[in-house]
Coordinates of C-alpha atoms in Angstrom, one line a residue:
M198 CA 91.9 126.5 97.8
A199 CA 90.9 123.5 95.4
A200 CA 93.0 125.4 92.4
D201 CA 95.9 125.9 94.7
D202 CA 95.8 122.2 95.8
A203 CA 95.7 121.0 92.2
L204 CA 98.8 123.2 91.4
N205 CA 100.8 121.6 94.2
E206 CA 100.5 118.0 93.0
G207 CA 103.1 116.5 91.0
D208 CA 106.6 117.8 90.2
T209 CA 106.0 119.1 86.7
R210 CA 104.2 122.1 87.8
N211 CA 106.0 125.4 88.0
E212 CA 105.6 127.2 91.3
A213 CA 106.7 130.6 90.1
S214 CA 103.2 131.9 90.4
S215 CA 100.0 130.4 91.7
A216 CA 96.8 129.9 89.7
P217 CA 94.4 132.7 89.7
A218 CA 91.5 132.1 92.2
L219 CA 88.0 131.0 91.1
W220 CA 86.7 134.5 91.8
A221 CA 89.2 135.9 89.2
F222 CA 88.0 133.6 86.5
G223 CA 84.6 134.4 87.4
G224 CA 85.0 138.1 87.4
V225 CA 86.7 138.2 84.1
I226 CA 83.9 136.0 82.5
F227 CA 81.2 138.0 84.1
T228 CA 82.5 141.4 83.4
G229 CA 83.5 140.5 79.8
A230 CA 79.9 138.9 79.0
F231 CA 78.3 142.2 80.7
L232 CA 80.3 144.6 78.6
L233 CA 79.7 142.3 75.5
F234 CA 76.0 142.6 75.7
Q235 CA 75.8 146.2 77.1
V236 CA 77.6 147.4 73.9
Q237 CA 75.1 145.8 71.6
P238 CA 72.0 147.9 72.5
L239 CA 74.3 150.9 73.3
I240 CA 75.8 151.1 70.0
G241 CA 72.8 150.1 68.1
K242 CA 70.8 152.9 69.8
Y243 CA 73.6 155.3 69.0
I244 CA 73.6 154.9 65.3
L245 CA 69.8 154.5 65.1
P246 CA 69.0 157.9 63.9
W247 CA 71.7 157.8 61.3
F248 CA 70.0 155.0 59.4
G249 CA 66.3 155.7 59.6
G250 CA 65.2 154.0 62.9
G251 CA 64.0 150.7 61.3
P252 CA 64.5 147.1 62.7
G253 CA 66.9 146.4 60.0
I254 CA 69.5 148.3 61.9
W255 CA 69.2 145.8 64.8
T256 CA 69.3 142.8 62.7
T257 CA 72.4 144.0 60.9
C258 CA 73.9 144.8 64.5
L259 CA 73.0 141.3 65.5
L260 CA 74.7 139.9 62.4
F261 CA 77.9 141.8 63.3
F262 CA 77.9 140.6 66.9
Q263 CA 77.3 137.0 65.8
V264 CA 80.3 137.0 63.3
M265 CA 82.6 138.7 65.7
L266 CA 81.5 136.3 68.3
F267 CA 82.5 133.5 66.0
A268 CA 85.8 135.3 65.3
G269 CA 86.4 135.6 69.0
Y270 CA 85.9 131.9 69.6
A271 CA 88.0 131.1 66.7
Y272 CA 90.8 133.0 68.2
A273 CA 90.4 131.4 71.6
H274 CA 90.3 127.9 69.9
W275 CA 93.5 128.7 67.9
L276 CA 95.3 130.4 70.9
S277 CA 94.3 127.3 73.4
G278 CA 96.4 124.9 71.1
R279 CA 99.6 126.8 71.9
A280 CA 102.0 126.6 74.7
L281 CA 100.5 128.6 77.9
A282 CA 103.3 130.9 77.9
Q283 CA 102.8 131.8 74.3
Q284 CA 99.1 132.2 74.9
V285 CA 99.7 134.7 77.6
K286 CA 102.0 136.9 75.6
I287 CA 99.9 136.9 72.5
H288 CA 96.7 137.8 74.7
L289 CA 98.4 140.5 76.6
V290 CA 99.4 142.1 73.3
L291 CA 95.9 142.0 71.9
L292 CA 94.4 143.6 75.3
A293 CA 96.8 146.3 74.8
L294 CA 95.9 146.9 71.2
A295 CA 92.1 146.8 72.3
L296 CA 93.0 149.5 74.9
L297 CA 94.4 151.8 72.3
T298 CA 91.0 151.8 70.3
L299 CA 89.1 153.3 73.3
P300 CA 86.9 155.1 73.5
I301 CA 84.4 153.5 71.0
T302 CA 82.6 156.8 69.9
P303 CA 81.6 156.5 66.2
S304 CA 82.8 159.3 64.0
D305 CA 80.4 161.6 62.4
Q306 CA 82.1 160.6 59.2
W307 CA 80.4 157.2 59.3
K308 CA 77.0 158.9 58.8
P309 CA 75.6 157.7 55.5
G310 CA 75.2 159.7 52.4
P311 CA 72.0 159.9 50.2
G312 CA 71.2 156.6 48.6
E313 CA 74.0 154.7 50.3
E314 CA 73.6 151.1 51.0
P315 CA 73.1 150.9 54.7
M316 CA 73.9 147.2 55.6
G317 CA 77.5 147.3 54.3
H318 CA 77.9 150.8 55.8
I319 CA 76.8 149.7 59.2
L320 CA 79.1 146.7 59.4
L321 CA 82.2 148.8 58.4
L322 CA 81.1 151.3 61.0
L323 CA 81.0 148.7 63.7
V324 CA 84.3 147.1 62.7
A325 CA 86.0 150.6 62.8
S326 CA 84.4 151.6 66.3
V327 CA 84.1 148.6 68.3
G328 CA 85.6 145.7 66.3
L329 CA 88.8 145.0 68.3
P330 CA 87.5 145.4 71.8
Y331 CA 84.5 143.3 70.8
L332 CA 86.7 140.5 69.5
V333 CA 88.6 140.6 72.8
L334 CA 85.4 140.4 74.8
A335 CA 84.0 137.6 72.6
S336 CA 87.1 135.5 73.3
T337 CA 86.8 135.9 77.1
G338 CA 84.5 133.0 77.9
P339 CA 86.1 130.2 75.9
L340 CA 89.6 131.3 76.6
A341 CA 89.1 131.8 80.5
Q342 CA 87.3 128.5 80.7
A343 CA 90.3 126.8 78.9
W344 CA 92.6 128.4 81.2
F345 CA 90.5 127.4 84.3
S346 CA 90.6 123.8 83.1
R347 CA 94.3 124.1 82.8
A348 CA 94.7 125.2 86.3
N349 CA 91.9 123.1 87.7
P350 CA 91.8 119.8 85.7
D351 CA 89.5 118.1 88.3
R352 CA 86.7 120.7 87.9
S353 CA 84.2 121.1 85.1
P354 CA 84.1 124.7 83.5
Y355 CA 80.5 124.6 82.2
R356 CA 78.9 126.4 85.0
L357 CA 81.2 129.4 84.1
Y358 CA 79.5 129.4 80.8
A359 CA 75.9 130.0 82.6
L360 CA 77.7 132.7 84.6
S361 CA 78.7 134.4 81.5
N362 CA 75.2 134.3 80.1
V363 CA 73.9 135.8 83.6
G364 CA 76.2 138.8 83.0
S365 CA 74.9 139.1 79.5
L366 CA 71.3 139.0 80.6
L367 CA 72.0 141.6 83.4
A368 CA 73.5 144.0 80.8
L369 CA 70.4 143.8 78.6
L370 CA 68.1 144.2 81.5
T371 CA 69.9 147.3 82.8
F372 CA 70.5 149.1 79.6
P373 CA 66.7 150.0 78.9
F374 CA 65.7 150.5 82.5
V375 CA 68.9 152.1 84.2
V376 CA 71.5 153.1 81.8
E377 CA 69.6 154.6 78.9
P378 CA 67.0 156.6 80.8
S379 CA 69.5 158.3 83.0
T380 CA 72.5 159.0 80.8
T381 CA 73.3 160.6 77.5
R382 CA 74.8 158.9 74.5
T383 CA 78.2 160.4 75.3
M384 CA 78.0 159.3 79.0
Q385 CA 77.1 155.8 77.9
V386 CA 80.0 155.4 75.4
N387 CA 82.5 156.9 77.8
G388 CA 81.2 154.8 80.7
W389 CA 81.4 151.6 78.8
S390 CA 85.0 152.5 77.6
L391 CA 86.2 153.0 81.2
A392 CA 84.6 149.7 82.2
T393 CA 86.5 148.1 79.5
V394 CA 89.8 149.5 80.8
F395 CA 89.0 147.8 84.2
Y396 CA 88.2 144.5 82.4
I397 CA 91.4 144.7 80.4
G398 CA 93.3 145.2 83.5
L399 CA 91.7 142.4 85.3
F400 CA 92.1 139.9 82.3
G401 CA 95.7 141.1 82.0
W402 CA 96.3 140.2 85.7
V403 CA 94.8 136.8 85.2
A404 CA 97.0 136.2 82.2
W405 CA 100.1 137.1 84.1
Q406 CA 99.1 134.8 86.9
M407 CA 98.7 131.9 84.4
R408 CA 102.2 132.4 83.0
G409 CA 104.0 130.0 85.4
I410 CA 101.3 127.2 85.2
D411 CA 102.7 124.3 83.1
G412 CA 99.8 121.9 83.3
E413 CA 98.6 119.8 80.3
S414 CA 96.8 121.5 77.5
P415 CA 93.1 120.8 77.7
N416 CA 93.4 119.2 74.3
D417 CA 95.8 116.8 75.4
A418 CA 94.5 116.0 79.0
P419 CA 92.5 112.8 79.7
P420 CA 88.8 113.3 79.8
E421 CA 87.7 114.2 83.2
K422 CA 84.7 112.3 84.9
E423 CA 81.6 114.4 83.9
A424 CA 78.0 113.5 83.6
V425 CA 77.9 114.0 79.8
E426 CA 75.5 112.1 77.9
P427 CA 77.3 109.7 75.8
A428 CA 77.7 110.6 72.1
P429 CA 77.6 108.0 69.4
S430 CA 80.0 109.7 67.0
L431 CA 81.7 113.1 66.8
V432 CA 80.8 113.0 63.2
W433 CA 77.2 113.3 64.1
N434 CA 77.7 115.8 67.0
V435 CA 79.6 118.6 65.1
P436 CA 76.6 119.2 62.6
L437 CA 74.2 119.3 65.4
W438 CA 76.6 121.8 67.4
L439 CA 76.1 124.0 64.4
L440 CA 72.5 123.3 63.5
L441 CA 71.1 123.7 67.1
P442 CA 72.5 127.2 67.7
A443 CA 71.8 128.2 64.0
C444 CA 68.1 127.2 64.7
G445 CA 68.0 129.3 67.8
T446 CA 69.5 132.4 66.2
V447 CA 67.2 132.2 63.2
L448 CA 64.3 132.0 65.6
L449 CA 65.6 135.0 67.6
M450 CA 66.2 137.2 64.6
S451 CA 63.1 136.1 62.7
T452 CA 60.9 136.7 65.7
T453 CA 62.4 140.1 66.2
N454 CA 61.8 141.1 62.6
L455 CA 58.2 139.8 62.9
I456 CA 57.1 141.6 66.0
C457 CA 59.0 144.8 65.1
Q458 CA 57.7 145.0 61.4
E459 CA 54.3 143.3 61.7
I460 CA 53.2 144.3 65.2
A461 CA 54.9 147.3 66.5
V462 CA 58.1 149.3 65.7
I463 CA 59.5 149.7 69.3
P464 CA 63.1 149.6 69.8
F465 CA 62.5 148.1 73.4
L466 CA 61.2 144.9 71.5
W467 CA 64.8 144.4 70.3
V468 CA 66.1 143.7 73.8
V469 CA 63.2 141.4 75.1
P470 CA 63.8 138.7 72.6
L471 CA 67.6 138.8 73.0
A472 CA 67.2 138.7 76.9
L473 CA 64.8 135.7 76.6
Y474 CA 67.3 134.0 74.3
L475 CA 70.2 134.5 76.7
L476 CA 67.9 133.3 79.5
T477 CA 67.5 129.9 77.8
F478 CA 71.4 129.5 77.7
I479 CA 71.6 130.2 81.4
I480 CA 69.0 127.7 82.3
A481 CA 70.2 125.1 79.9
F482 CA 74.0 125.4 80.8
D483 CA 73.6 125.8 84.6
S484 CA 72.8 122.2 85.3
P485 CA 71.3 119.2 83.4
R486 CA 68.4 118.9 85.6
W487 CA 66.8 122.1 84.4
Y488 CA 66.1 121.0 80.7
L489 CA 63.2 118.5 80.9
R490 CA 63.0 117.4 77.4
P491 CA 59.2 116.2 77.3
L492 CA 58.1 119.5 79.0
F493 CA 60.0 121.9 76.8
V494 CA 59.2 120.0 73.6
A495 CA 55.6 120.0 74.3
G496 CA 55.6 123.7 75.4
F497 CA 57.4 124.4 72.0
L498 CA 54.8 122.5 70.0
A499 CA 51.9 124.1 71.8
S500 CA 53.2 127.6 71.4
A501 CA 54.2 127.1 67.7
G502 CA 50.6 126.0 67.2
A503 CA 49.5 129.1 68.7
S504 CA 51.8 131.1 66.6
C505 CA 50.2 129.7 63.5
W506 CA 46.8 130.7 64.8
A507 CA 48.0 134.2 65.7
L508 CA 49.5 134.6 62.1
N509 CA 46.2 133.7 60.8
K510 CA 44.3 136.0 63.0
G511 CA 46.6 139.0 62.2
V512 CA 45.5 142.3 63.1
D513 CA 42.2 140.9 64.7
L514 CA 44.3 139.9 67.6
S515 CA 45.6 142.4 70.0
I516 CA 49.2 143.4 70.1
Q517 CA 49.6 142.0 73.7
K518 CA 48.3 138.5 72.6
Q519 CA 50.5 138.4 69.6
L520 CA 53.6 139.5 71.5
G521 CA 52.8 136.9 74.2
I522 CA 52.4 134.1 71.8
F523 CA 55.7 134.9 69.7
I524 CA 57.8 135.6 72.7
S525 CA 56.6 132.2 74.3
T526 CA 57.5 130.4 71.1
L527 CA 60.9 131.9 71.0
F528 CA 61.5 130.9 74.7
F529 CA 60.5 127.3 74.2
G530 CA 62.1 126.9 71.0
C531 CA 65.5 128.2 72.2
M532 CA 65.2 126.2 75.4
V533 CA 64.8 123.1 73.1
C534 CA 67.7 124.1 70.9
H535 CA 70.1 125.0 73.9
G536 CA 68.9 122.2 76.2
E537 CA 69.8 119.7 73.4
L538 CA 73.0 121.4 72.8
F539 CA 74.1 121.1 76.5
R540 CA 73.2 117.4 76.3
L541 CA 75.7 117.0 73.5
R542 CA 78.4 118.8 75.4
P543 CA 81.8 117.2 75.1
P544 CA 84.6 116.8 77.8
S545 CA 86.4 120.0 78.5
R546 CA 89.4 119.0 76.4
K547 CA 87.0 119.8 73.3
L548 CA 85.6 122.9 75.0
T549 CA 86.9 125.6 72.6
A550 CA 86.0 123.5 69.6
Y551 CA 82.5 123.1 71.0
Y552 CA 82.1 126.8 71.7
L553 CA 83.5 127.5 68.3
C554 CA 80.7 125.5 66.7
I555 CA 78.2 127.2 68.8
S556 CA 79.3 130.5 67.6
G557 CA 79.8 129.3 64.1
G558 CA 76.1 128.2 64.1
G559 CA 75.0 131.5 65.5
A560 CA 76.9 133.3 62.7
L561 CA 75.3 131.1 60.0
G562 CA 71.9 131.8 61.4
G563 CA 72.5 135.5 61.4
L564 CA 73.9 135.4 57.8
F565 CA 70.9 133.5 56.7
V566 CA 68.3 136.0 58.2
S567 CA 70.2 139.2 57.3
L568 CA 71.3 138.3 53.7
G569 CA 69.6 135.0 52.6
A570 CA 66.1 135.5 53.6
P571 CA 65.5 139.1 52.2
A572 CA 66.7 137.5 48.7
L573 CA 64.7 134.4 49.0
F574 CA 61.4 135.5 50.7
Q575 CA 59.6 138.5 49.1
L576 CA 55.9 138.0 50.3
F577 CA 56.4 137.4 54.1
F578 CA 59.0 136.6 56.8
W579 CA 59.0 133.0 55.9
E580 CA 62.3 132.4 57.9
F581 CA 60.1 132.3 61.1
H582 CA 58.2 129.4 59.7
L583 CA 61.4 127.6 58.7
S584 CA 62.9 128.1 62.2
L585 CA 59.7 126.6 63.7
G586 CA 59.8 123.7 61.4
L587 CA 63.6 123.0 61.9
C588 CA 63.3 123.3 65.6
G589 CA 60.4 120.8 65.8
L590 CA 62.3 118.4 63.3
L591 CA 65.6 118.5 65.5
A592 CA 63.7 118.0 68.7
G593 CA 62.0 114.9 67.2
V594 CA 65.2 113.4 65.9
L595 CA 67.2 114.0 69.0
W596 CA 64.4 112.6 71.3
L597 CA 64.2 109.5 69.0
R598 CA 67.9 109.2 69.1
S599 CA 67.9 109.2 73.0
V600 CA 65.3 106.2 73.2
W601 CA 66.7 104.4 70.3
S602 CA 68.1 101.7 72.6
A603 CA 65.2 101.8 75.1
S604 CA 62.2 99.4 75.1
R605 CA 60.3 98.9 72.2
M606 CA 57.1 100.3 73.8
Q607 CA 58.9 103.6 74.7
L608 CA 60.4 103.9 71.1
V609 CA 57.1 103.4 69.5
M610 CA 55.4 105.8 71.9
V611 CA 57.8 108.5 71.3
C612 CA 57.8 107.9 67.6
V613 CA 54.0 108.2 67.4
L614 CA 53.8 111.3 69.4
M615 CA 56.5 113.2 67.6
T616 CA 55.2 112.2 64.2
A617 CA 51.7 113.3 65.0
A618 CA 53.0 116.7 66.5
L619 CA 55.3 117.3 63.6
Q620 CA 52.5 116.7 61.2
A621 CA 50.1 119.0 63.0
L622 CA 52.8 121.7 63.1
T623 CA 53.5 121.3 59.3
W624 CA 49.8 121.5 58.5
G625 CA 49.6 124.7 60.6
L626 CA 52.4 126.3 58.9
S627 CA 51.4 125.2 55.5
Q628 CA 47.9 126.7 56.0
Q629 CA 49.2 130.0 57.1
V630 CA 51.5 130.0 54.0
R631 CA 48.7 129.3 51.7
R632 CA 46.6 131.9 53.4
I633 CA 49.2 134.7 52.8
Q634 CA 49.7 133.6 49.3
T635 CA 45.9 133.5 48.4
H636 CA 44.4 136.0 50.6
V637 CA 44.5 139.0 48.0
S638 CA 42.9 136.8 45.1
R639 CA 40.3 135.2 47.4
T640 CA 39.0 138.9 48.3
G641 CA 39.0 139.8 44.8
G642 CA 42.4 141.6 44.5
K643 CA 45.7 141.0 43.2
N644 CA 49.1 141.5 44.3
L645 CA 51.0 143.9 41.6
Y646 CA 54.4 144.1 43.3
A647 CA 56.5 142.9 46.3
T648 CA 60.0 143.7 47.3
R649 CA 62.1 143.3 50.4
N650 CA 65.3 145.0 51.5
F651 CA 67.0 146.4 54.5
Y652 CA 64.1 148.4 55.5
G653 CA 61.4 145.8 55.4
L654 CA 58.8 144.3 53.2
L655 CA 56.8 146.5 50.6
K656 CA 53.7 145.3 48.7
V657 CA 51.3 146.9 46.3
N658 CA 48.0 145.3 46.1
E659 CA 44.9 146.2 44.1
W660 CA 41.2 145.8 45.1
P661 CA 38.0 146.3 43.8
A662 CA 36.3 149.5 45.3
Y663 CA 33.1 151.4 44.8
Y664 CA 33.2 155.0 43.5
P665 CA 33.1 157.5 46.3
G666 CA 29.8 159.2 47.0
G667 CA 27.5 156.1 47.5
T668 CA 27.2 154.9 44.0
N669 CA 27.2 151.3 43.2
T670 CA 29.7 151.6 40.3
L671 CA 33.0 149.6 40.8
T672 CA 36.5 150.7 40.3
A673 CA 39.9 149.7 41.5
K674 CA 42.0 150.9 44.4
R675 CA 45.6 150.2 45.0
D676 CA 47.3 150.1 48.4
L677 CA 50.9 150.3 49.6
L678 CA 51.6 148.0 52.6
H679 CA 54.9 148.1 54.6
G680 CA 54.5 144.7 56.5
R681 CA 50.9 144.9 57.5
I682 CA 50.8 148.7 57.7
S683 CA 49.0 150.7 55.0
H684 CA 51.2 153.6 53.9
G685 CA 48.6 155.2 51.5
G686 CA 46.4 154.2 48.6
Q687 CA 45.2 155.7 45.3
Y688 CA 42.2 154.9 42.9
V689 CA 43.2 153.6 39.5
D690 CA 40.6 155.8 37.6
P691 CA 42.4 158.9 36.4
A692 CA 39.4 161.0 37.2
L693 CA 39.9 159.9 40.9
A694 CA 43.6 159.5 41.1
L695 CA 44.2 162.8 42.7
R696 CA 41.5 162.2 45.5
P697 CA 43.3 162.0 48.9
I698 CA 42.2 158.8 50.7
T699 CA 43.0 156.5 53.7
Y700 CA 44.4 158.8 56.3
F701 CA 45.5 161.5 54.0
G702 CA 41.9 162.3 53.4
P703 CA 40.4 166.0 53.7
Q704 CA 39.3 165.4 57.3
S705 CA 42.5 163.9 58.4
G706 CA 45.1 165.8 60.4
I707 CA 47.3 166.4 57.4
G708 CA 44.2 167.3 55.2
L709 CA 42.9 170.0 57.6
T710 CA 46.5 171.3 58.0
L711 CA 47.4 171.6 54.4
T712 CA 44.0 172.8 53.4
H713 CA 43.3 175.5 55.9
V714 CA 46.9 176.8 57.0
R715 CA 48.2 179.6 54.7
E716 CA 51.4 181.4 55.2
G717 CA 51.6 184.3 52.7
G718 CA 49.5 182.5 50.2
T719 CA 52.0 179.8 49.5
K720 CA 53.4 177.0 51.6
R721 CA 56.8 175.5 52.1
V722 CA 56.1 171.8 53.3
G723 CA 58.5 169.2 54.4
V724 CA 57.2 165.5 54.5
L725 CA 59.0 162.9 56.4
G726 CA 58.2 159.7 54.5
L727 CA 57.1 159.5 50.9
G728 CA 54.6 156.6 51.1
T729 CA 52.4 156.9 48.0
G730 CA 53.1 160.7 47.9
S731 CA 49.5 161.4 48.9
A732 CA 50.4 164.6 50.5
A733 CA 51.4 166.1 47.2
V734 CA 47.8 166.4 46.1
Y735 CA 47.4 169.4 48.5
A736 CA 50.1 171.4 46.7
R737 CA 49.0 174.5 44.8
A738 CA 50.8 176.6 42.2
G739 CA 53.7 178.2 44.1
D740 CA 53.9 175.7 46.9
R741 CA 57.0 173.8 47.5
F742 CA 56.9 170.3 48.9
R743 CA 60.0 168.4 49.8
F744 CA 59.8 164.7 50.5
Y745 CA 62.3 163.0 52.7
E746 CA 62.6 159.3 52.2
I747 CA 65.4 156.9 53.2
N748 CA 64.1 153.8 51.5
A749 CA 64.9 153.9 47.7
A750 CA 62.4 151.0 47.0
V751 CA 59.4 153.4 48.2
E752 CA 60.4 155.9 45.7
H753 CA 60.4 153.3 43.1
V754 CA 56.8 152.0 44.3
A755 CA 55.2 155.5 44.4

């Protein structure tokens, strides 16, 4: 085998044990990646009913996974700088500690209490239940690739990164179609925990086999001959190693927020964007020939323009068309980010630092969408627009950088094309922003209130409306919107304020039920979701209505 031949060269090698075979490295990396991404929808779905079922649960889970991925990569980077024998001992101890935390079943003690802040609670729950196993799994890719480079200094480890993403993608695709429909939550948690025991055993065996290899540290070895695009300066590359994955993560999470809160709240839509995100990593990191810059940059600009159009059309466009456009934009945008990231890859002696920057950029993107955007953007999910603009700007700068030393004609052509395309994208985004900000006033209404938190975006708009009954007298009506979905309305005139309207009217299902159903003359009614409190108008003396609402902001608005 090639690994065995490499070990037999020179007298500095210790022959106490042979290097693990390629299949062992591949098996550890594939299994670790599969378990890493299988637990994401598994644990997210497990705790979903505890926190109200909104997409904020998934974005918080993504934030945890991104930060823990960074922690795992940081651990691998720190560990790879030590002597190999010390690396093996430390990692075997960490594997044993992770084994002791299994199974990962969250305790019922972690269920939230009334009015409890959900984001911090979810993060603590995830740390307690899956924190250590996830840290070990997150460190698998960079650490195993660093050990592979140590045992096989003449071979590039980057295709193993593509293999890890294949495992991740397979995990995401099998969960909704195979695992989730055919097993219970308890079976899923226990099955994942048993599979993790197998993974820990396999990685422990690989670590034990590595203990006798005394080759150079990847950080000290001379650069191998790889087909890596020359980099002008590491000073410029490190910020790009952070910015490109951060942009991809912001695009992933903002697209997920957009389609789940503005189009349809379907948990399956959590998996689809993440699967496409991973697919772009697989394509980009498998081989340099797959990322064709002109093709994917053009595809991104076209799909980004289509997204501007879809945002302007709003509910006038079918759900299928909106999903197709936004998902296509996510795919092409992430292909640009990850394709350019692969072009900037360093020799394998800088491998763990490179992966550390990638995971760090992902964590920064997750922190921005989960914590920064809700505080900064109140009227809409502007982080989606920001990610489109940043992706286009990075694509243009890197394309110009690549042709800087080419012929003047080629440089001018790329410069003109990218300038025109970026100007068109900026115009489209600005038009959509202006439309959102002025839509209410242009239709004679006004925005009275807007707030955004873990559970989404709430707005109260006031509109001119005619008195009911066919008169031409104007009054005003207020609507509560969660994203684009109405959660009830009310006339401003006190004489009409108790009239049930929208889909709470007398001929609606809730109206017919509460008007005509009598049990002993009085009713005991439980209402799931407060909205504007419209159901309360059907209460009569002696009735008891109890509203269940998880979002404290809705109570304040109502």
